[in-house]
Amino acid sequence: MDLLKIENLEVVYNDVILVLKGLSLKARQGRITALLGPNGAGKSTTLKAVSGLIRTEDGEITEGSVLYQDRPIHKSLPERIVRDGIFQVMEGRRVFVDLSVEENLRCGGFTRPSSEYPESLAKVYAYFPRLQERRKQLAGYLSGGEQQMLAIGRALMAKPKLLLLDEPSLGLAPLLVEEIFTIVQRVNQEEGVTILLVEQNARAALSIAQHGYIMENGRIVMDGTSESLLNNPDVQEFYLGLG
Ligand code: ATP
């Protein structure tokens, strides 16, 4: 089953700049789907169109639809979308720097009953023991990798059905990228969370995704199983640096 279906989506910013130009993609329930492409292709915009955050940046969906569990959500408000089970982890690890690690996590669970809080927190700490060690520390003092862990942990507190991850590898050393991607894969397998993963690191993304889409200039230009994309000569040349 397709948990998310984006059909023929057009998005403009500030009434004039057309950024998505008829984009269609699907994210299958229980799977990891990768959305790859160069800088400025419109990957972040795609995620924001799903989470409803596009409106907070003077963006507007002018055409097409976003269906979640077969229901249109492209006119819903962001808070409604979070309550429906979709959570976006923004690019650049936007944690609350003046709050402690644990306070950040508590914020992530704002849509859930507080009775769930201890169990959700224990689960996040089991995935990210480093966050538990630093739970009283201000988030602003965490390393880049720890902040990325916190951003993902905060999302898990909301018990999402669909997790939108925007470039979790950005600016991280290769070993840390591997560590975080392994945890993303575990969250997918152990919690059954469906994941739409935006990445410039195509190799890392395709190593954990089952399906991938490549977008350029506001449209999908290619899609296939991760294996088929990894073996595709154009993908190898332009996205995997094997040309
Ligand atoms: P990156 O990896 O650099 O974030 P991306 O594929 O995620 O790239 P987007 O961030 O979606 O791409 O940006 C797509 C285009 O939309 C770019 O040309 C960008 O300048 C433009 N854009 C993004 N956000 C806004 C905004 N709030 N207002 C106007 N233009 C925007």
CSV table of C-alpha atoms and ligand atoms in Angstrom, one decimal:
chain,number,residue,atom,x,y,z
A,1,MET,CA,0.0,0.0,0.0
A,2,ASP,CA,1.1,3.5,-0.7
A,3,LEU,CA,1.0,5.6,2.5
A,4,LEU,CA,1.9,8.8,0.6
A,5,LYS,CA,1.0,9.7,-2.9
A,6,ILE,CA,2.1,13.0,-4.4
A,7,GLU,CA,0.4,13.7,-7.7
A,8,ASN,CA,1.4,16.3,-10.3
A,9,LEU,CA,2.4,18.8,-7.6
A,10,GLU,CA,3.2,22.4,-8.5
A,11,VAL,CA,4.6,24.8,-5.9
A,12,VAL,CA,5.4,28.5,-6.2
A,13,TYR,CA,7.2,30.8,-3.8
A,14,ASN,CA,6.1,34.4,-3.4
A,15,ASP,CA,3.5,34.0,-6.2
A,16,VAL,CA,6.1,33.8,-8.9
A,17,ILE,CA,8.9,31.3,-8.6
A,18,LEU,CA,7.7,27.9,-9.8
A,19,VAL,CA,9.8,25.4,-7.9
A,20,LEU,CA,7.9,22.1,-8.3
A,21,LYS,CA,6.7,21.6,-11.8
A,22,GLY,CA,4.4,18.5,-11.8
A,23,LEU,CA,6.1,16.2,-9.3
A,24,SER,CA,4.7,12.8,-8.6
A,25,LEU,CA,6.0,10.1,-6.2
A,26,LYS,CA,4.8,7.5,-3.8
A,27,ALA,CA,6.1,6.2,-0.5
A,28,ARG,CA,5.1,2.6,0.3
A,29,GLN,CA,4.0,1.8,3.7
A,30,GLY,CA,6.7,0.3,5.9
A,31,ARG,CA,9.5,1.1,3.4
A,32,ILE,CA,12.3,3.6,3.1
A,33,THR,CA,12.0,5.8,-0.1
A,34,ALA,CA,14.9,8.0,-1.1
A,35,LEU,CA,14.5,11.3,-2.9
A,36,LEU,CA,17.8,12.3,-4.4
A,37,GLY,CA,19.0,15.2,-6.6
A,38,PRO,CA,21.3,18.2,-6.8
A,39,ASN,CA,21.1,21.4,-4.8
A,40,GLY,CA,18.1,23.5,-5.6
A,41,ALA,CA,16.2,20.6,-7.3
A,42,GLY,CA,13.2,21.1,-4.9
A,43,LYS,CA,13.7,18.2,-2.5
A,44,SER,CA,13.2,20.3,0.7
A,45,THR,CA,10.2,22.0,-0.9
A,46,THR,CA,8.7,18.6,-1.6
A,47,LEU,CA,8.9,17.6,2.0
A,48,LYS,CA,7.5,20.9,3.2
A,49,ALA,CA,4.6,20.5,0.8
A,50,VAL,CA,3.8,17.2,2.5
A,51,SER,CA,4.2,18.5,6.1
A,52,GLY,CA,2.3,21.8,5.4
A,53,LEU,CA,5.3,23.9,6.3
A,54,ILE,CA,5.4,25.3,2.8
A,55,ARG,CA,2.9,28.0,3.7
A,56,THR,CA,5.2,29.3,6.5
A,57,GLU,CA,7.7,30.2,3.8
A,58,ASP,CA,5.4,32.1,1.4
A,59,GLY,CA,5.1,29.0,-0.7
A,60,GLU,CA,1.8,27.7,-2.1
A,61,ILE,CA,0.6,24.5,-3.8
A,62,THR,CA,-0.9,25.7,-7.1
A,63,GLU,CA,-1.7,22.4,-8.7
A,64,GLY,CA,-1.8,18.7,-7.9
A,65,SER,CA,-2.4,16.8,-4.7
A,66,VAL,CA,-0.8,15.1,-1.7
A,67,LEU,CA,-2.7,12.0,-0.5
A,68,TYR,CA,-1.9,10.4,2.8
A,69,GLN,CA,-3.7,7.1,3.5
A,70,ASP,CA,-5.6,8.0,0.4
A,71,ARG,CA,-6.9,11.3,1.8
A,72,PRO,CA,-5.9,14.7,0.5
A,73,ILE,CA,-3.8,16.7,3.1
A,74,HIS,CA,-2.5,19.5,0.9
A,75,LYS,CA,-5.0,21.9,2.4
A,76,SER,CA,-4.4,20.8,6.0
A,77,LEU,CA,-2.6,22.9,8.6
A,78,PRO,CA,0.8,21.6,9.8
A,79,GLU,CA,-0.5,20.8,13.3
A,80,ARG,CA,-3.3,18.7,11.8
A,81,ILE,CA,-0.7,16.9,9.7
A,82,VAL,CA,1.5,16.1,12.7
A,83,ARG,CA,-1.5,14.8,14.6
A,84,ASP,CA,-2.2,12.6,11.6
A,85,GLY,CA,1.2,11.0,12.0
A,86,ILE,CA,3.6,12.9,9.7
A,87,PHE,CA,6.7,14.5,11.1
A,88,GLN,CA,9.4,16.3,9.3
A,89,VAL,CA,13.0,16.6,10.5
A,90,MET,CA,14.2,19.8,8.9
A,91,GLU,CA,17.5,20.2,7.2
A,92,GLY,CA,20.2,21.7,9.5
A,93,ARG,CA,19.2,20.0,12.8
A,94,ARG,CA,16.9,22.8,14.1
A,95,VAL,CA,17.0,21.9,17.7
A,96,PHE,CA,16.0,24.4,20.4
A,97,VAL,CA,19.5,25.4,21.5
A,98,ASP,CA,18.5,27.0,24.8
A,99,LEU,CA,16.6,23.9,26.0
A,100,SER,CA,18.1,20.8,27.4
A,101,VAL,CA,18.2,17.6,25.4
A,102,GLU,CA,15.3,16.2,27.4
A,103,GLU,CA,13.2,19.3,27.1
A,104,ASN,CA,13.8,19.2,23.3
A,105,LEU,CA,12.5,15.6,23.3
A,106,ARG,CA,9.5,16.6,25.4
A,107,CYS,CA,8.6,19.2,22.8
A,108,GLY,CA,8.6,16.5,20.1
A,109,GLY,CA,5.8,14.7,22.0
A,110,PHE,CA,3.5,17.6,22.2
A,111,THR,CA,0.7,15.9,20.3
A,112,ARG,CA,0.8,12.8,22.4
A,113,PRO,CA,-0.8,12.2,25.9
A,114,SER,CA,1.8,12.8,28.6
A,115,SER,CA,1.2,9.3,29.9
A,116,GLU,CA,3.2,8.0,26.9
A,117,TYR,CA,6.1,10.2,27.7
A,118,PRO,CA,8.3,7.9,29.8
A,119,GLU,CA,8.0,5.0,27.4
A,120,SER,CA,8.7,7.1,24.4
A,121,LEU,CA,11.7,8.7,26.1
A,122,ALA,CA,13.1,5.3,27.0
A,123,LYS,CA,12.7,4.2,23.4
A,124,VAL,CA,14.6,7.2,22.1
A,125,TYR,CA,17.3,6.7,24.6
A,126,ALA,CA,17.6,3.1,23.6
A,127,TYR,CA,18.2,4.2,20.0
A,128,PHE,CA,20.5,7.0,21.0
A,129,PRO,CA,22.3,6.2,24.3
A,130,ARG,CA,24.4,9.4,23.8
A,131,LEU,CA,21.4,11.5,24.2
A,132,GLN,CA,20.6,9.9,27.6
A,133,GLU,CA,24.2,10.6,28.8
A,134,ARG,CA,23.7,14.2,27.8
A,135,ARG,CA,20.0,14.6,28.7
A,136,LYS,CA,20.5,17.6,31.0
A,137,GLN,CA,22.9,19.4,28.7
A,138,LEU,CA,21.7,22.4,26.6
A,139,ALA,CA,21.2,21.2,23.0
A,140,GLY,CA,23.3,24.1,21.7
A,141,TYR,CA,26.4,22.5,23.3
A,142,LEU,CA,25.9,19.2,21.4
A,143,SER,CA,28.1,18.2,18.5
A,144,GLY,CA,26.6,18.3,15.0
A,145,GLY,CA,26.1,14.6,15.0
A,146,GLU,CA,24.4,14.6,18.4
A,147,GLN,CA,22.1,17.4,17.3
A,148,GLN,CA,21.1,15.4,14.3
A,149,MET,CA,20.4,12.5,16.7
A,150,LEU,CA,18.3,14.8,18.9
A,151,ALA,CA,16.3,16.1,15.9
A,152,ILE,CA,15.5,12.5,14.9
A,153,GLY,CA,14.8,11.5,18.5
A,154,ARG,CA,12.5,14.5,18.9
A,155,ALA,CA,10.5,13.3,15.9
A,156,LEU,CA,10.2,9.8,17.3
A,157,MET,CA,8.6,11.2,20.4
A,158,ALA,CA,5.6,12.1,18.2
A,159,LYS,CA,5.2,8.4,17.2
A,160,PRO,CA,5.1,9.2,13.5
A,161,LYS,CA,3.7,6.8,10.9
A,162,LEU,CA,5.6,8.8,8.2
A,163,LEU,CA,8.9,10.4,8.9
A,164,LEU,CA,10.3,13.0,6.5
A,165,LEU,CA,14.0,13.3,6.9
A,166,ASP,CA,15.8,16.2,5.2
A,167,GLU,CA,19.5,15.5,4.6
A,168,PRO,CA,20.4,13.9,7.9
A,169,SER,CA,24.0,13.3,6.6
A,170,LEU,CA,24.6,17.0,6.0
A,171,GLY,CA,28.0,18.1,7.4
A,172,LEU,CA,28.7,14.9,9.2
A,173,ALA,CA,31.8,12.7,9.1
A,174,PRO,CA,31.4,9.4,7.2
A,175,LEU,CA,31.4,7.2,10.3
A,176,LEU,CA,28.7,9.3,11.9
A,177,VAL,CA,26.6,9.2,8.7
A,178,GLU,CA,26.8,5.4,8.9
A,179,GLU,CA,25.8,5.4,12.6
A,180,ILE,CA,22.8,7.6,12.0
A,181,PHE,CA,21.7,5.7,8.9
A,182,THR,CA,21.9,2.4,10.7
A,183,ILE,CA,19.5,3.8,13.4
A,184,VAL,CA,17.2,5.2,10.7
A,185,GLN,CA,17.0,1.7,9.3
A,186,ARG,CA,16.3,0.2,12.7
A,187,VAL,CA,13.5,2.7,13.4
A,188,ASN,CA,12.0,1.7,10.0
A,189,GLN,CA,12.3,-2.0,10.7
A,190,GLU,CA,11.5,-2.1,14.5
A,191,GLU,CA,8.8,0.6,14.7
A,192,GLY,CA,7.4,0.1,11.2
A,193,VAL,CA,7.8,3.8,10.5
A,194,THR,CA,7.6,4.7,6.8
A,195,ILE,CA,10.4,7.0,5.7
A,196,LEU,CA,10.8,9.5,2.9
A,197,LEU,CA,14.5,10.4,3.0
A,198,VAL,CA,15.9,13.4,1.1
A,199,GLU,CA,19.6,13.1,0.6
A,200,GLN,CA,22.5,14.4,-1.5
A,201,ASN,CA,24.5,11.5,-0.3
A,202,ALA,CA,23.0,9.1,-2.8
A,203,ARG,CA,25.1,6.1,-1.9
A,204,ALA,CA,24.3,6.2,1.8
A,205,ALA,CA,20.6,6.8,1.1
A,206,LEU,CA,20.3,3.9,-1.4
A,207,SER,CA,22.1,1.6,1.0
A,208,ILE,CA,19.1,1.7,3.3
A,209,ALA,CA,16.2,2.6,1.0
A,210,GLN,CA,14.2,0.1,-1.1
A,211,HIS,CA,13.2,2.6,-3.7
A,212,GLY,CA,14.7,5.8,-5.0
A,213,TYR,CA,13.5,8.8,-7.0
A,214,ILE,CA,15.9,11.3,-8.7
A,215,MET,CA,14.6,14.8,-9.1
A,216,GLU,CA,16.1,17.7,-11.1
A,217,ASN,CA,14.6,21.1,-11.6
A,218,GLY,CA,11.3,20.4,-9.9
A,219,ARG,CA,10.5,17.1,-11.5
A,220,ILE,CA,11.2,13.4,-11.1
A,221,VAL,CA,13.6,12.3,-13.9
A,222,MET,CA,14.2,8.7,-12.9
A,223,ASP,CA,13.0,6.2,-10.3
A,224,GLY,CA,13.6,2.5,-9.5
A,225,THR,CA,14.6,0.0,-6.9
A,226,SER,CA,17.8,1.1,-5.0
A,227,GLU,CA,19.6,-1.8,-6.7
A,228,SER,CA,18.7,-0.7,-10.2
A,229,LEU,CA,19.7,2.9,-9.4
A,230,LEU,CA,23.0,1.8,-8.0
A,231,ASN,CA,23.7,-0.1,-11.2
A,232,ASN,CA,22.5,2.6,-13.5
A,233,PRO,CA,25.5,4.2,-15.4
A,234,ASP,CA,24.0,7.7,-15.4
A,235,VAL,CA,23.3,7.5,-11.6
A,236,GLN,CA,26.8,6.1,-11.1
A,237,GLU,CA,28.3,9.0,-13.1
A,238,PHE,CA,26.3,11.9,-11.8
A,239,TYR,CA,25.3,10.8,-8.2
A,240,LEU,CA,27.8,8.2,-7.1
A,241,GLY,CA,31.0,9.8,-8.5
A,242,LEU,CA,31.9,6.7,-10.5
A,243,GLY,CA,32.0,8.3,-13.9
B,1,ATP,P1,19.1,21.9,-1.2
B,1,ATP,O1,19.7,20.6,-1.1
B,1,ATP,O2,20.0,23.0,-1.6
B,1,ATP,O3,18.3,22.3,0.0
B,1,ATP,P2,16.7,21.3,-2.5
B,1,ATP,O4,16.6,20.3,-3.6
B,1,ATP,O5,16.2,20.8,-1.2
B,1,ATP,O6,18.1,21.9,-2.4
B,1,ATP,P3,14.8,23.4,-2.3
B,1,ATP,O7,15.4,23.9,-1.0
B,1,ATP,O8,13.5,22.8,-2.3
B,1,ATP,O9,15.8,22.5,-3.0
B,1,ATP,O10,14.8,24.7,-3.2
B,1,ATP,C1,14.3,24.7,-4.6
B,1,ATP,C2,14.3,26.1,-5.2
B,1,ATP,O11,13.4,26.9,-4.5
B,1,ATP,C3,15.7,26.8,-5.1
B,1,ATP,O12,15.9,27.5,-6.3
B,1,ATP,C4,15.5,27.8,-3.9
B,1,ATP,O13,16.2,28.9,-4.1
B,1,ATP,C5,14.0,28.0,-4.0
B,1,ATP,N1,13.4,28.3,-2.7
B,1,ATP,C6,13.5,27.5,-1.6
B,1,ATP,N2,12.8,28.1,-0.5
B,1,ATP,C7,12.4,29.3,-0.9
B,1,ATP,C8,11.7,30.4,-0.3
B,1,ATP,N3,11.3,30.3,1.0
B,1,ATP,N4,11.4,31.5,-1.1
B,1,ATP,C9,11.8,31.6,-2.4
B,1,ATP,N5,12.5,30.6,-3.0
B,1,ATP,C10,12.8,29.5,-2.3
